[in-house]
Short mmCIF file of C-alpha atoms in Angstrom, two decimals:
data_model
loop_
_atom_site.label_atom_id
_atom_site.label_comp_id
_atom_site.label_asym_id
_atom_site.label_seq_id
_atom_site.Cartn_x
_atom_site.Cartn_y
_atom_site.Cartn_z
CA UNK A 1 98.53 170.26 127.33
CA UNK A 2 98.95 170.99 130.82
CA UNK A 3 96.08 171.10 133.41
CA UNK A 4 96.16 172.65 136.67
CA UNK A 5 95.69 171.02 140.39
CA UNK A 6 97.78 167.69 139.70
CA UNK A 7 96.08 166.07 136.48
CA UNK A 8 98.62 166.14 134.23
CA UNK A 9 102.19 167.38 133.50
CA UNK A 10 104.13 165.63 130.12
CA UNK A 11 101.63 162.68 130.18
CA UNK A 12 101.73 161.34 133.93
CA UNK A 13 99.84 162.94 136.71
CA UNK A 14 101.76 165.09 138.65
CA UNK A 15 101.57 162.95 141.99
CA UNK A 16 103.42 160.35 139.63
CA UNK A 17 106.34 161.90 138.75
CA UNK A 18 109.18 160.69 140.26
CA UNK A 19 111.49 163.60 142.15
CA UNK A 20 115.00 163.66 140.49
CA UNK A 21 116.35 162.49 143.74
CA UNK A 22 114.48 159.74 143.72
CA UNK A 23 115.94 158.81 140.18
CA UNK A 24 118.86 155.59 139.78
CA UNK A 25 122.67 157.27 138.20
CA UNK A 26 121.62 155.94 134.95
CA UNK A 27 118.51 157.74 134.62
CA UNK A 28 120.10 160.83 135.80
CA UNK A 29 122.59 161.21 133.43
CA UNK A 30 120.63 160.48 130.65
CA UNK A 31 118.53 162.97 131.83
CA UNK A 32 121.29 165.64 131.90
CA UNK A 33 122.71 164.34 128.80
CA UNK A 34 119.41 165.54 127.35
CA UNK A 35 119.96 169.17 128.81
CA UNK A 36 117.80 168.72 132.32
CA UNK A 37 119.87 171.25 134.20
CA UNK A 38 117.98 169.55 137.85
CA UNK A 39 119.15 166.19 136.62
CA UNK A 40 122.26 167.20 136.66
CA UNK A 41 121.89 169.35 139.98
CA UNK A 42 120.61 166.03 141.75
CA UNK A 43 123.89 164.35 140.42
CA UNK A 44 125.69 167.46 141.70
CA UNK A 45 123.85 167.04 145.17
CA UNK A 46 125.14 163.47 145.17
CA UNK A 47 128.75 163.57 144.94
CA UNK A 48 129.48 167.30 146.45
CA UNK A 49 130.89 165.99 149.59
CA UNK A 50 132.74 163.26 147.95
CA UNK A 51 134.20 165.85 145.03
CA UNK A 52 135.14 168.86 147.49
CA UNK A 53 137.27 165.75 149.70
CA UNK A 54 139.11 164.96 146.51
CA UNK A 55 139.94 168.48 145.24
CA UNK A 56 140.76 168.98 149.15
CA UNK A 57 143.08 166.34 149.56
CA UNK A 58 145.00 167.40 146.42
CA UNK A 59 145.11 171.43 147.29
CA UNK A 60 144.95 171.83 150.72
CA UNK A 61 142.80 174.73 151.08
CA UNK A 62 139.22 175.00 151.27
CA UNK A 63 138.66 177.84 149.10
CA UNK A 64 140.83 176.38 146.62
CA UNK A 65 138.94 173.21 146.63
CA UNK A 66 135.49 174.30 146.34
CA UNK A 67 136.69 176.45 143.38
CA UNK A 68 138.00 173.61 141.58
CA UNK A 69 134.91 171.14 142.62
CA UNK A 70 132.99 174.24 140.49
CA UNK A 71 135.34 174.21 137.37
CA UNK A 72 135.09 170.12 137.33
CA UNK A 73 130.80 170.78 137.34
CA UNK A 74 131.44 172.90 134.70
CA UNK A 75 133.69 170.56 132.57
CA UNK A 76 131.73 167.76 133.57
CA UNK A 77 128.11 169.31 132.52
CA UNK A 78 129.68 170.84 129.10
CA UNK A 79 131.31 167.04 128.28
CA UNK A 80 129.21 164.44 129.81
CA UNK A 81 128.59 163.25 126.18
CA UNK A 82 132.18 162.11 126.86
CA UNK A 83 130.90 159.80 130.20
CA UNK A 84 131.08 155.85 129.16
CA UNK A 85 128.23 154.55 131.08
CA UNK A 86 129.83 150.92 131.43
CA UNK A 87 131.57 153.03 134.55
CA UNK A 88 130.58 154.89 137.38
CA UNK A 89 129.18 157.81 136.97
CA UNK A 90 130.83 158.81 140.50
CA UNK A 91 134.07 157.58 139.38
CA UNK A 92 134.25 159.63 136.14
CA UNK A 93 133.06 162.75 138.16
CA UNK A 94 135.89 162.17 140.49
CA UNK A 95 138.64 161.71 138.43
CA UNK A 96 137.67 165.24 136.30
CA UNK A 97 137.96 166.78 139.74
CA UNK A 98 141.04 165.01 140.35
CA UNK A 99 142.58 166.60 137.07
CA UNK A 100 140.79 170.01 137.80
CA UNK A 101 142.48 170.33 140.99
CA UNK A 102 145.99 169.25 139.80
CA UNK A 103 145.58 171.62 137.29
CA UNK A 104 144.78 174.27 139.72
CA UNK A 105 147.48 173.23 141.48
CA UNK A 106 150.01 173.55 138.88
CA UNK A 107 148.77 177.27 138.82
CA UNK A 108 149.13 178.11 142.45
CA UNK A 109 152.02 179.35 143.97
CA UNK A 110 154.11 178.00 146.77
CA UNK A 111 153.90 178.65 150.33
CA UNK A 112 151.07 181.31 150.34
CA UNK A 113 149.95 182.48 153.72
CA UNK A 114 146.40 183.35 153.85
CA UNK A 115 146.20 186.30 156.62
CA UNK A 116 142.89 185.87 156.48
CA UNK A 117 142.42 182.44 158.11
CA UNK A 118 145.71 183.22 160.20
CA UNK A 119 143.47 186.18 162.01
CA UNK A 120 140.55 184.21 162.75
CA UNK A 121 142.70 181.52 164.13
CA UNK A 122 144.40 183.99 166.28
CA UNK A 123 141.34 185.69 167.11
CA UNK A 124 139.30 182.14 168.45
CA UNK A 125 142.76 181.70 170.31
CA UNK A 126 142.66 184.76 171.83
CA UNK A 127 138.46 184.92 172.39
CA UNK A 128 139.48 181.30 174.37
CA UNK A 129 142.42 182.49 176.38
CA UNK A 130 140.06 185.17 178.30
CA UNK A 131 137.01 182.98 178.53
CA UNK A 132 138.89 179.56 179.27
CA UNK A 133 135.76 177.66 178.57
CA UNK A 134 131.63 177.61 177.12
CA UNK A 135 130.81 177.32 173.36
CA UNK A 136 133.72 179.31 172.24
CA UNK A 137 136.24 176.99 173.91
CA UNK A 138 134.47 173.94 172.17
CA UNK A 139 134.67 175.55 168.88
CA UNK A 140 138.40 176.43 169.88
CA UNK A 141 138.66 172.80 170.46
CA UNK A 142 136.91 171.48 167.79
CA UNK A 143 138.93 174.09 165.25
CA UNK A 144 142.03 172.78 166.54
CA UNK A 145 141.26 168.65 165.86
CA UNK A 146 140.39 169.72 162.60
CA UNK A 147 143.56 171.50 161.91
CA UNK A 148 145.22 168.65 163.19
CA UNK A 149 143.17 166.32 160.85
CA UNK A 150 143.80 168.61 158.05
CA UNK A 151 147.75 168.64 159.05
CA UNK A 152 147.88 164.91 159.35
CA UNK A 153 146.24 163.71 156.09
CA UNK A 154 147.94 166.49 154.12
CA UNK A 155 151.52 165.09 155.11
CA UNK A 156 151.08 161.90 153.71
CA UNK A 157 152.24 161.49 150.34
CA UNK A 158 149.41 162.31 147.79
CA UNK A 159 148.99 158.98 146.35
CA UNK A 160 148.32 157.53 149.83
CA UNK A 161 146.20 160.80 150.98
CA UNK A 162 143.86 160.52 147.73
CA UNK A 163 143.50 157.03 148.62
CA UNK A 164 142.62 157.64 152.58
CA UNK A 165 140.49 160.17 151.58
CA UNK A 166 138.11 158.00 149.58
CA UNK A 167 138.78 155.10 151.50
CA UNK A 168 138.42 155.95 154.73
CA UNK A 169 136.69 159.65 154.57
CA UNK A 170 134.38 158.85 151.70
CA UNK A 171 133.71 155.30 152.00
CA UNK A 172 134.14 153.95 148.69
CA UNK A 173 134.49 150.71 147.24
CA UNK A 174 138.37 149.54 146.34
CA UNK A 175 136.76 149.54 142.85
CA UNK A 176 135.47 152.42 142.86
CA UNK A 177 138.60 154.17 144.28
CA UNK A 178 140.63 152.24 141.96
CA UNK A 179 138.68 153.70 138.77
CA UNK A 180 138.30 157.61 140.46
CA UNK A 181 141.66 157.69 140.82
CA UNK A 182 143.22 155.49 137.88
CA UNK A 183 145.06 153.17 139.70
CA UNK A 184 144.71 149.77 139.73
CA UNK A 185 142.78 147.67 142.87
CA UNK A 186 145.81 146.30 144.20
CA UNK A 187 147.55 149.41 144.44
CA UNK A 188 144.65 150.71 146.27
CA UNK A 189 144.65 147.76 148.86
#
């Protein structure tokens, strides 16, 4: 039975719940495993960043990327019963997105010009050229090193710009890179 005004929700008080964020991986999962849709949102909320990088690094294109990050959720949440908990949870959920996005990839075609990010490009360049400086030029600016970023890590050959990417970018673990991606350690040294 439930009460009102904090006394009780499923047994504990309701000042004694723990918030899902505050829950360990393990607990999380299980959780979600169970059907706790905001279990699995807080596992979501903790590898978004990471997961978007990955698909990123693979299809060079934002929109691409976040669209494969959503299909690997999806294939994730309808076959977690598939996760081995002796790994990471992190690593599992990064090497579906890895497969999402080469799948996607697979699917794209070759050399497709989005006009749309061409004219807002052209249109910051343009916005810069009569003002010369104030927030629009440090946009400009900042626009630019990212494109150059962007330019940069996507020339490298994938293996390498997977393995930057979580390296460097995300901050994982040789481990943990190793098992995301597949690959064993000393490759990823």
């Amino acid at each position: 039975m439930m009460e009102h005004r904090g006394l009780q929700s499923h047994g504990l008080p309701i000042a004694a719940q723990p918030s899902f964020g505050d829950l360990t991986e393990p607990q999380l999962v299980e959780r979600a495993k169970r059907g706790e849709t905001r279990a699995f949102e807080a596992l979501m909320r903790r590898y978004n960043r990471r997961l978007f990088r990955i698909a990123r690094s693979v299809l060079r294109d934002d929109g691409a990327a976040e669209d494969a990050v959503q299909e690997a959720y999806l294939s994730a949440f309808t076959h977690l019963n598939c996760y081995e908990p002796t790994r990471s949870f992190g690593a599992w959920l990064s090497r579906v997105t890895l497969n999402e996005a080469l799948m996607q990839r697979r699917k794209m075609q070759a050399n497709v010009l989005w006009l749309e990010e061409l004219d807002e490009t052209v249109l910051v360049a343009q916005e810069v050229e009569v003002t010369g400086h104030g927030p629009l030029a440090d946009y400009a600016e900042a626009l630019q090193a990212r494109e150059l970023l962007e330019r940069a890590i996507d020339a490298l050959p994938e293996a390498f710009r997977m393995v930057f990417v979580l390296r460097r970018v995300e901050q994982l673990s040789v481990s943990e890179t190793a098992q995301s991606l597949g690959l064993n350690e000393a490759t990823v040294r």
